[in-house]
Short mmCIF file of C-alpha atoms in Angstrom, two decimals:
data_model
loop_
_atom_site.label_atom_id
_atom_site.label_comp_id
_atom_site.label_asym_id
_atom_site.label_seq_id
_atom_site.Cartn_x
_atom_site.Cartn_y
_atom_site.Cartn_z
CA UNK O 1 85.31 39.99 -49.87
CA UNK O 2 83.97 37.95 -52.72
CA UNK O 3 80.68 36.91 -54.23
CA UNK O 4 80.18 33.17 -54.77
CA UNK O 5 77.29 30.77 -55.20
CA UNK O 6 74.62 31.75 -52.72
CA UNK O 7 72.65 29.55 -50.35
CA UNK O 8 68.95 30.00 -49.62
CA UNK O 9 67.61 28.84 -46.24
CA UNK O 10 64.12 27.45 -45.86
CA UNK O 11 62.11 30.58 -44.88
CA UNK O 12 60.76 28.86 -41.76
CA UNK O 13 64.30 28.60 -40.32
CA UNK O 14 64.98 32.31 -39.87
CA UNK O 15 63.07 32.96 -36.64
CA UNK O 16 62.76 36.10 -34.56
CA UNK O 17 65.53 35.24 -32.12
CA UNK O 18 67.28 32.17 -33.42
CA UNK O 19 67.66 29.94 -36.47
CA UNK O 20 65.81 26.64 -36.17
CA UNK O 21 64.54 23.79 -38.32
CA UNK O 22 63.67 20.11 -38.65
CA UNK O 23 66.76 18.04 -39.36
CA UNK O 24 66.62 16.34 -42.74
CA UNK O 25 63.65 18.44 -43.84
CA UNK O 26 64.29 22.15 -43.41
CA UNK O 27 67.75 21.91 -41.82
CA UNK O 28 70.80 20.15 -43.27
CA UNK O 29 74.57 20.25 -42.82
CA UNK O 30 74.76 22.50 -45.88
CA UNK O 31 72.59 25.03 -44.05
CA UNK O 32 74.93 24.93 -41.04
CA UNK O 33 77.93 25.51 -43.28
CA UNK O 34 76.25 28.45 -45.03
CA UNK O 35 75.16 29.91 -41.70
CA UNK O 36 78.75 29.64 -40.46
CA UNK O 37 79.97 31.58 -43.49
CA UNK O 38 77.25 34.21 -43.07
CA UNK O 39 77.81 34.53 -39.32
CA UNK O 40 81.59 34.67 -39.69
CA UNK O 41 81.12 37.38 -42.30
CA UNK O 42 78.92 39.37 -39.92
CA UNK O 43 81.51 39.00 -37.15
CA UNK O 44 84.36 40.13 -39.41
CA UNK O 45 82.41 43.15 -40.66
CA UNK O 46 81.65 44.23 -37.10
CA UNK O 47 85.35 44.15 -36.27
CA UNK O 48 85.48 40.71 -34.65
CA UNK O 49 87.79 37.76 -35.17
CA UNK O 50 87.26 35.03 -32.50
CA UNK O 51 84.08 32.95 -32.30
CA UNK O 52 83.21 30.46 -29.55
CA UNK O 53 81.19 27.44 -30.72
CA UNK O 54 79.31 24.89 -28.61
CA UNK O 55 76.70 22.19 -29.15
CA UNK O 56 74.00 20.42 -27.18
CA UNK O 57 73.42 16.67 -26.84
CA UNK O 58 71.13 16.12 -29.81
CA UNK O 59 72.03 13.34 -32.22
CA UNK O 60 72.34 15.78 -35.12
CA UNK O 61 74.45 18.36 -33.27
CA UNK O 62 77.96 16.95 -33.94
CA UNK O 63 77.48 16.95 -37.74
CA UNK O 64 75.88 20.40 -37.73
CA UNK O 65 78.60 21.80 -35.44
CA UNK O 66 81.36 20.46 -37.69
CA UNK O 67 79.78 22.05 -40.77
CA UNK O 68 79.21 25.29 -38.89
CA UNK O 69 82.84 25.50 -37.75
CA UNK O 70 84.11 24.93 -41.28
CA UNK O 71 81.89 27.72 -42.53
CA UNK O 72 83.04 30.16 -39.84
CA UNK O 73 86.73 29.39 -40.46
CA UNK O 74 86.26 29.88 -44.20
CA UNK O 75 85.62 33.58 -43.49
CA UNK O 76 88.94 34.02 -41.70
CA UNK O 77 87.48 33.91 -38.19
CA UNK O 78 89.24 31.84 -35.53
CA UNK O 79 87.04 29.30 -33.74
CA UNK O 80 87.25 28.39 -30.05
CA UNK O 81 85.36 25.10 -29.79
CA UNK O 82 84.00 24.03 -26.38
CA UNK O 83 82.27 20.80 -27.40
CA UNK O 84 79.10 19.51 -25.77
CA UNK O 85 77.33 21.33 -22.97
CA UNK O 86 74.46 23.67 -22.11
CA UNK O 87 73.88 26.95 -23.92
CA UNK O 88 74.81 29.06 -20.84
CA UNK O 89 78.27 27.46 -20.86
CA UNK O 90 78.75 28.84 -24.37
CA UNK O 91 77.64 32.29 -23.17
CA UNK O 92 80.05 31.97 -20.23
CA UNK O 93 82.87 31.15 -22.65
CA UNK O 94 82.24 34.35 -24.62
CA UNK O 95 82.69 36.41 -21.44
CA UNK O 96 85.38 34.32 -19.77
CA UNK O 97 87.56 33.94 -22.86
CA UNK O 98 86.69 37.39 -24.23
CA UNK O 99 85.72 36.12 -27.67
CA UNK O 100 84.08 38.53 -30.10
CA UNK O 101 81.10 36.28 -30.76
CA UNK O 102 79.55 32.93 -29.95
CA UNK O 103 77.17 30.48 -31.58
CA UNK O 104 75.46 27.47 -30.03
CA UNK O 105 74.10 24.49 -31.94
CA UNK O 106 70.93 23.60 -30.07
CA UNK O 107 67.32 22.61 -30.57
CA UNK O 108 66.51 23.95 -27.09
CA UNK O 109 63.25 22.41 -25.80
CA UNK O 110 61.94 21.27 -29.18
CA UNK O 111 61.38 17.62 -30.19
CA UNK O 112 64.43 15.42 -30.95
CA UNK O 113 64.29 15.95 -34.73
CA UNK O 114 64.66 19.74 -34.37
CA UNK O 115 67.91 21.65 -34.12
CA UNK O 116 69.10 25.20 -34.53
CA UNK O 117 71.50 27.98 -33.55
CA UNK O 118 71.61 30.72 -30.90
CA UNK O 119 74.06 33.57 -31.55
CA UNK O 120 75.88 36.40 -29.82
CA UNK O 121 77.97 39.07 -31.55
CA UNK O 122 79.75 42.07 -30.06
CA UNK O 123 78.15 41.45 -26.68
CA UNK O 124 74.57 41.35 -27.97
CA UNK O 125 72.11 38.71 -29.10
CA UNK O 126 71.70 38.27 -32.84
CA UNK O 127 67.96 38.44 -33.54
CA UNK O 128 65.25 40.06 -35.63
CA UNK O 129 66.65 42.02 -38.56
CA UNK O 130 70.16 40.70 -37.91
CA UNK O 131 68.96 37.13 -38.50
CA UNK O 132 67.28 38.23 -41.73
CA UNK O 133 70.56 39.88 -42.71
CA UNK O 134 72.33 36.53 -42.26
CA UNK O 135 69.85 35.07 -44.73
CA UNK O 136 70.61 37.82 -47.25
CA UNK O 137 74.39 37.39 -46.91
CA UNK O 138 74.03 33.67 -47.57
CA UNK O 139 71.58 34.05 -50.45
CA UNK O 140 73.82 36.61 -52.17
CA UNK O 141 76.97 34.59 -51.54
CA UNK O 142 78.45 37.79 -50.10
CA UNK O 143 80.95 36.09 -47.82
CA UNK O 144 84.26 37.20 -46.39
CA UNK O 145 87.05 34.79 -47.31
CA UNK O 146 90.01 33.62 -45.23
CA UNK O 147 91.51 30.70 -43.33
CA UNK O 148 90.67 30.89 -39.65
CA UNK O 149 92.30 28.85 -36.92
CA UNK O 150 90.74 26.27 -34.57
CA UNK O 151 91.36 25.70 -30.86
CA UNK O 152 89.58 23.27 -28.56
CA UNK O 153 89.05 24.20 -24.92
CA UNK O 154 87.60 22.36 -21.92
CA UNK O 155 85.70 25.17 -20.20
CA UNK O 156 83.34 23.03 -18.11
CA UNK O 157 85.36 23.06 -14.87
CA UNK O 158 85.79 26.84 -14.98
CA UNK O 159 82.08 27.25 -15.62
CA UNK O 160 81.13 24.95 -12.75
CA UNK O 161 83.53 26.74 -10.41
CA UNK O 162 81.85 30.05 -11.31
CA UNK O 163 78.46 28.56 -10.43
CA UNK O 164 79.77 27.29 -7.09
CA UNK O 165 81.16 30.75 -6.30
CA UNK O 166 77.60 32.07 -6.19
CA UNK O 167 76.92 30.17 -2.98
CA UNK O 168 79.19 32.56 -1.06
CA UNK O 169 77.19 32.48 2.18
CA UNK O 170 77.20 30.35 5.30
CA UNK O 171 75.14 27.24 4.60
CA UNK O 172 74.22 26.37 8.19
CA UNK O 173 71.38 24.09 7.12
CA UNK O 174 72.27 22.33 3.86
CA UNK O 175 69.25 21.35 1.81
CA UNK O 176 68.11 18.23 0.03
CA UNK O 177 67.49 18.97 -3.64
CA UNK O 178 66.41 16.84 -6.61
CA UNK O 179 67.84 17.81 -10.01
CA UNK O 180 66.04 16.57 -13.17
CA UNK O 181 68.31 17.04 -16.18
CA UNK O 182 65.83 15.47 -18.59
CA UNK O 183 68.72 13.80 -20.52
CA UNK O 184 69.52 17.29 -21.81
CA UNK O 185 72.81 19.10 -22.26
CA UNK O 186 73.06 20.26 -18.62
CA UNK O 187 73.65 16.73 -17.29
CA UNK O 188 77.44 16.71 -17.05
CA UNK O 189 77.54 20.21 -15.56
CA UNK O 190 74.91 19.38 -12.93
CA UNK O 191 76.78 16.22 -11.94
CA UNK O 192 80.01 18.15 -11.35
CA UNK O 193 78.18 21.04 -9.69
CA UNK O 194 76.31 18.93 -7.15
CA UNK O 195 79.54 17.18 -6.14
CA UNK O 196 80.81 20.60 -4.99
CA UNK O 197 77.65 22.01 -3.38
CA UNK O 198 76.76 21.42 0.28
CA UNK O 199 73.67 19.36 1.00
CA UNK O 200 72.17 16.14 -0.32
CA UNK O 201 71.54 15.96 -4.04
CA UNK O 202 69.58 13.39 -6.03
CA UNK O 203 70.02 13.45 -9.81
CA UNK O 204 67.49 12.29 -12.37
CA UNK O 205 68.27 11.56 -16.03
CA UNK O 206 71.69 13.23 -15.98
CA UNK O 207 72.98 11.05 -18.84
CA UNK O 208 72.93 13.21 -21.96
CA UNK O 209 70.82 11.43 -24.58
CA UNK O 210 69.43 13.16 -27.66
CA UNK O 211 66.54 10.71 -27.81
CA UNK O 212 65.21 12.08 -24.48
CA UNK O 213 64.03 8.61 -23.44
CA UNK O 214 62.45 9.53 -20.08
CA UNK O 215 60.43 12.66 -20.75
CA UNK O 216 60.49 15.66 -23.04
CA UNK O 217 62.92 18.33 -21.74
CA UNK O 218 60.48 21.21 -21.36
CA UNK O 219 59.85 22.21 -17.72
CA UNK O 220 57.00 24.57 -18.66
CA UNK O 221 54.77 21.54 -19.30
CA UNK O 222 53.68 20.16 -15.94
CA UNK O 223 53.39 16.62 -17.30
CA UNK O 224 57.18 16.66 -17.75
CA UNK O 225 57.65 17.29 -14.01
CA UNK O 226 55.94 14.09 -12.81
CA UNK O 227 59.24 12.28 -12.14
CA UNK O 228 60.65 15.31 -10.34
CA UNK O 229 57.62 15.60 -8.07
CA UNK O 230 57.78 11.88 -7.25
CA UNK O 231 61.49 12.08 -6.40
CA UNK O 232 60.96 15.15 -4.18
CA UNK O 233 58.32 13.19 -2.24
CA UNK O 234 60.42 10.02 -2.09
CA UNK O 235 63.50 11.77 -0.72
CA UNK O 236 61.56 14.28 1.42
CA UNK O 237 63.50 16.95 -0.45
CA UNK O 238 63.27 20.67 0.23
CA UNK O 239 62.68 21.37 -3.45
CA UNK O 240 63.39 20.13 -6.94
CA UNK O 241 64.65 21.70 -10.13
CA UNK O 242 64.32 20.74 -13.81
CA UNK O 243 66.03 21.96 -16.98
CA UNK O 244 65.15 22.16 -20.64
CA UNK O 245 67.16 20.54 -23.42
CA UNK O 246 69.95 23.12 -23.50
CA UNK O 247 69.94 24.23 -19.88
CA UNK O 248 68.83 27.85 -20.20
CA UNK O 249 65.28 27.39 -18.83
CA UNK O 250 64.41 26.36 -15.29
CA UNK O 251 61.44 24.61 -13.69
CA UNK O 252 61.04 24.36 -9.92
CA UNK O 253 58.76 22.46 -7.53
CA UNK O 254 58.59 23.03 -3.77
CA UNK O 255 58.70 20.38 -1.05
CA UNK O 256 55.01 19.69 -1.56
CA UNK O 257 55.46 19.15 -5.29
CA UNK O 258 53.80 22.43 -6.25
CA UNK O 259 55.20 24.07 -9.38
CA UNK O 260 56.64 27.56 -9.15
CA UNK O 261 56.35 29.04 -12.63
CA UNK O 262 58.76 31.57 -14.09
CA UNK O 263 56.85 34.61 -12.87
CA UNK O 264 56.61 33.16 -9.35
CA UNK O 265 60.33 32.47 -9.25
CA UNK O 266 60.94 36.01 -10.43
CA UNK O 267 59.05 37.29 -7.37
CA UNK O 268 61.56 35.51 -5.13
CA UNK O 269 64.59 36.69 -7.10
CA UNK O 270 63.23 40.25 -7.29
CA UNK O 271 62.67 40.46 -3.53
CA UNK O 272 66.31 39.49 -3.03
CA UNK O 273 67.76 41.76 -5.73
CA UNK O 274 65.78 44.84 -4.74
CA UNK O 275 67.36 44.74 -1.27
CA UNK O 276 70.69 45.51 -2.95
CA UNK O 277 69.38 47.51 -5.93
CA UNK O 278 66.59 49.71 -4.54
CA UNK O 279 64.26 50.95 -7.26
CA UNK O 280 65.79 48.62 -9.84
CA UNK O 281 63.95 47.73 -13.04
CA UNK O 282 62.48 44.21 -13.06
CA UNK O 283 61.45 43.02 -16.53
CA UNK O 284 59.00 40.22 -17.28
CA UNK O 285 57.30 39.12 -20.49
CA UNK O 286 53.68 39.69 -21.43
CA UNK O 287 52.69 36.20 -20.28
CA UNK O 288 53.62 36.95 -16.66
CA UNK O 289 51.02 37.28 -13.92
CA UNK O 290 49.78 40.71 -12.90
CA UNK O 291 50.59 39.64 -9.34
CA UNK O 292 54.30 39.76 -10.25
CA UNK O 293 54.14 43.32 -11.57
CA UNK O 294 52.12 44.38 -8.53
CA UNK O 295 54.59 42.73 -6.16
CA UNK O 296 57.61 44.37 -7.81
CA UNK O 297 55.91 47.74 -7.45
CA UNK O 298 55.09 47.00 -3.79
CA UNK O 299 58.76 46.16 -3.17
CA UNK O 300 59.79 49.51 -4.63
CA UNK O 301 61.02 48.22 -7.96
CA UNK O 302 60.22 49.48 -11.46
CA UNK O 303 58.01 46.81 -13.05
CA UNK O 304 58.36 46.59 -16.85
CA UNK O 305 56.29 44.36 -19.13
CA UNK O 306 58.10 43.41 -22.35
CA UNK O 307 58.03 41.15 -25.38
CA UNK O 308 58.56 37.40 -25.05
CA UNK O 309 61.89 36.06 -26.35
CA UNK O 310 65.29 35.63 -24.75
CA UNK O 311 67.05 37.96 -27.20
CA UNK O 312 64.38 40.64 -26.85
CA UNK O 313 64.49 40.48 -23.05
CA UNK O 314 68.30 40.67 -22.95
CA UNK O 315 68.27 43.71 -25.21
CA UNK O 316 65.66 45.43 -23.04
CA UNK O 317 67.73 44.66 -19.93
CA UNK O 318 70.70 46.53 -21.37
CA UNK O 319 68.49 49.47 -22.32
CA UNK O 320 66.90 49.69 -18.85
CA UNK O 321 70.04 48.68 -16.92
CA UNK O 322 67.83 46.10 -15.23
CA UNK O 323 69.46 43.83 -12.63
CA UNK O 324 67.15 40.91 -13.40
CA UNK O 325 64.45 39.79 -15.84
CA UNK O 326 62.41 36.69 -16.49
CA UNK O 327 59.88 34.90 -18.65
CA UNK O 328 57.02 32.53 -17.94
CA UNK O 329 58.96 29.97 -19.99
CA UNK O 330 61.62 29.74 -17.27
CA UNK O 331 64.30 31.95 -18.83
CA UNK O 332 65.69 33.97 -15.89
CA UNK O 333 68.32 36.61 -16.65
CA UNK O 334 70.72 37.94 -13.99
CA UNK O 335 72.82 41.04 -14.62
CA UNK O 336 73.33 41.69 -10.90
CA UNK O 337 76.19 39.45 -9.70
CA UNK O 338 76.30 37.73 -13.14
CA UNK O 339 76.62 38.39 -16.88
CA UNK O 340 73.06 39.23 -17.93
CA UNK O 341 72.15 36.05 -19.80
CA UNK O 342 69.69 33.25 -19.05
CA UNK O 343 71.29 30.36 -17.17
CA UNK O 344 69.04 27.82 -15.47
CA UNK O 345 71.82 26.13 -13.50
CA UNK O 346 72.97 29.50 -12.18
CA UNK O 347 69.34 30.33 -11.35
CA UNK O 348 69.14 27.12 -9.30
CA UNK O 349 72.27 28.00 -7.31
CA UNK O 350 70.98 31.54 -6.85
CA UNK O 351 67.72 30.15 -5.45
CA UNK O 352 69.71 27.96 -3.06
CA UNK O 353 71.62 31.07 -1.93
CA UNK O 354 68.39 32.97 -1.23
CA UNK O 355 66.77 30.09 0.65
CA UNK O 356 69.70 29.36 2.96
CA UNK O 357 69.70 33.05 3.99
CA UNK O 358 65.92 33.24 4.35
CA UNK O 359 63.89 32.33 7.39
CA UNK O 360 61.31 30.91 4.96
CA UNK O 361 61.35 27.57 3.17
CA UNK O 362 60.44 27.51 -0.52
CA UNK O 363 57.05 26.14 0.58
CA UNK O 364 56.56 29.23 2.76
CA UNK O 365 57.56 31.55 -0.10
CA UNK O 366 54.98 29.80 -2.28
CA UNK O 367 52.28 30.05 0.43
CA UNK O 368 52.83 33.80 0.81
CA UNK O 369 52.35 34.62 -2.87
CA UNK O 370 49.18 36.45 -3.93
CA UNK O 371 46.45 34.15 -5.11
CA UNK O 372 45.23 34.31 -8.69
CA UNK O 373 43.39 31.82 -10.86
CA UNK O 374 44.95 31.32 -14.28
CA UNK O 375 45.36 29.01 -17.19
CA UNK O 376 48.76 27.57 -18.02
CA UNK O 377 50.50 28.86 -21.12
CA UNK O 378 48.31 27.24 -23.78
CA UNK O 379 49.61 26.57 -27.28
CA UNK O 380 47.02 26.39 -30.04
CA UNK O 381 48.15 24.99 -33.38
CA UNK O 382 48.21 27.58 -36.15
CA UNK O 383 50.33 27.53 -39.33
CA UNK O 384 53.41 29.76 -39.41
CA UNK O 385 52.06 31.61 -42.45
CA UNK O 386 48.78 32.34 -40.64
CA UNK O 387 49.59 32.99 -36.95
CA UNK O 388 50.77 36.63 -37.15
CA UNK O 389 47.89 37.63 -39.41
CA UNK O 390 45.42 36.07 -36.98
CA UNK O 391 46.74 38.21 -34.13
CA UNK O 392 46.37 41.32 -36.30
CA UNK O 393 42.74 40.36 -36.99
CA UNK O 394 42.08 40.15 -33.25
CA UNK O 395 43.80 43.49 -32.73
CA UNK O 396 41.70 45.11 -35.48
CA UNK O 397 38.44 43.78 -34.02
CA UNK O 398 39.32 45.04 -30.55
CA UNK O 399 40.19 48.48 -31.95
CA UNK O 400 36.50 49.08 -32.50
CA UNK O 401 35.60 48.37 -28.86
CA UNK O 402 36.30 49.91 -25.46
CA UNK O 403 38.67 47.05 -24.55
CA UNK O 404 41.86 48.06 -22.70
CA UNK O 405 44.56 46.53 -24.93
CA UNK O 406 48.33 46.34 -24.45
CA UNK O 407 49.79 45.56 -27.89
CA UNK O 408 53.47 45.32 -26.97
CA UNK O 409 53.56 41.63 -28.00
CA UNK O 410 50.35 40.22 -29.42
CA UNK O 411 47.24 41.46 -27.61
CA UNK O 412 46.93 41.51 -23.81
CA UNK O 413 43.44 42.62 -22.80
CA UNK O 414 42.67 43.89 -19.31
CA UNK O 415 39.16 43.84 -17.84
CA UNK O 416 37.38 43.88 -14.47
CA UNK O 417 37.81 40.09 -14.33
CA UNK O 418 41.57 40.15 -14.96
CA UNK O 419 43.38 39.80 -18.28
CA UNK O 420 43.84 37.54 -21.27
CA UNK O 421 46.60 37.25 -23.86
CA UNK O 422 46.92 36.04 -27.43
CA UNK O 423 50.27 36.17 -29.21
CA UNK O 424 51.99 34.33 -32.07
CA UNK O 425 54.74 31.95 -30.99
CA UNK O 426 58.14 32.87 -32.41
CA UNK O 427 59.40 29.28 -32.22
CA UNK O 428 56.47 27.03 -33.18
CA UNK O 429 53.46 27.06 -35.55
CA UNK O 430 51.16 28.10 -32.73
CA UNK O 431 49.16 30.83 -31.05
CA UNK O 432 49.89 31.23 -27.34
CA UNK O 433 46.97 31.98 -25.02
CA UNK O 434 46.80 32.74 -21.32
CA UNK O 435 44.12 34.07 -18.95
CA UNK O 436 44.23 35.22 -15.33
CA UNK O 437 41.37 36.22 -13.01
CA UNK O 438 40.58 36.67 -9.33
CA UNK O 439 38.17 33.71 -9.26
CA UNK O 440 36.98 30.74 -11.31
CA UNK O 441 33.89 32.49 -12.64
CA UNK O 442 35.96 35.38 -13.93
CA UNK O 443 38.43 32.98 -15.52
CA UNK O 444 35.64 31.23 -17.42
CA UNK O 445 34.44 34.58 -18.77
CA UNK O 446 37.94 35.44 -19.96
CA UNK O 447 38.39 32.04 -21.59
CA UNK O 448 35.09 32.51 -23.39
CA UNK O 449 36.32 35.86 -24.78
CA UNK O 450 39.51 34.22 -26.08
CA UNK O 451 37.57 31.32 -27.59
CA UNK O 452 35.21 33.73 -29.36
CA UNK O 453 38.12 35.68 -30.87
CA UNK O 454 39.86 32.54 -32.13
CA UNK O 455 36.63 31.18 -33.62
CA UNK O 456 36.00 34.49 -35.42
CA UNK O 457 39.41 34.03 -37.05
CA UNK O 458 38.56 30.53 -38.22
CA UNK O 459 40.10 28.23 -35.61
CA UNK O 460 37.80 25.40 -34.64
CA UNK O 461 37.31 24.35 -31.02
CA UNK O 462 34.68 24.85 -28.33
CA UNK O 463 37.35 24.88 -25.62
CA UNK O 464 40.91 25.73 -26.65
CA UNK O 465 42.01 25.45 -23.01
CA UNK O 466 40.92 21.83 -22.54
CA UNK O 467 43.69 19.18 -22.70
CA UNK O 468 44.26 18.71 -26.41
CA UNK O 469 41.90 21.61 -27.10
CA UNK O 470 44.56 23.49 -28.99
CA UNK O 471 45.01 20.76 -31.56
#
């Protein structure tokens, strides 16, 4: 070990569950190199040696990945480089090749000028205090020193074959499915996958392009699903699926073009899993509908509400030995039959498996779900240095009332009308709001409560839930 000139990251880069910045402004190749040295140091000090490295299709990813690899190798760690692909393929590599750690260069669902890093070490996500520790190692120049090796591996075919294995049932009635890759990193994998799956498959925007020329790769925004809905109608498809920029978040529409959000998909997956794992824990984040938690309980499962964030959910899954978990944002995590990480392409194949065994179409599944009136996940602009303090102000004001508050992640307030949520985004300068009620009148009352709280904390809008109201 040696001390050398330190490197200080822009404070906005060190997020709760990944490292992320704006390329050319808060994130440069020098940052990637320093992160590689800090991460390699962390791996070495935890007894590891081999690190898998992958990258998404963003224009900045090759340069950042090269700098990252050099930094990791400078600590004496050996790098197994998989090249371009979705984040779940990097996770798969860690398990399949039994590496000690893995790091993915990806900007996920953020705009094209963003990029960042998602990390695994010793079988667990690197997040929270561990990410802050990486910042301290870099700032102090407290790096391990060595000369690690470099191997390149083409893992894509093995990964695709593992996805195909999941459809291990008789497909008597192959389906017609539309796959919208959004020009993201899942494109090549989806192309190879659909060539091996039964049924008729129509691909949209499967050419990987870091400019995202057709639509933004974020399936949680319904406006980004317009092309998918149109293609499902055109081809009379059974359903359609969309992916985010790095392929770890899923969006789904049924044959009628209706969106099934993350908590609705989790109802379908949970019903299937609980047949094999009676009484199993099903975890969902605080943004999920109460109807999901009620349905899991009805099915005999243990419904657990937890903090939003892929690293936080994965950690809770290990603690609870949960077979499955999910988020409103479309991260679905499968430990039963899989490895416990979020993989949107796997989730799509898993949905196919359920549907070909079910007497119900996806439309029928959607029709049978309990009815609730809710807002979409609404993002309200709020500076990074203000958003957490604002949530604490809301929490303090509610402490002096008879409100029923769940403070596990932000504030989720339950009332006779339903519930509303305010929490600080861990990835963007924003407050996230959501409301759910039994009817429209109740929803309006909940929205008014949220609006009043935000106005008391100095945000200006008469309707934060109107299109553009959060800006």
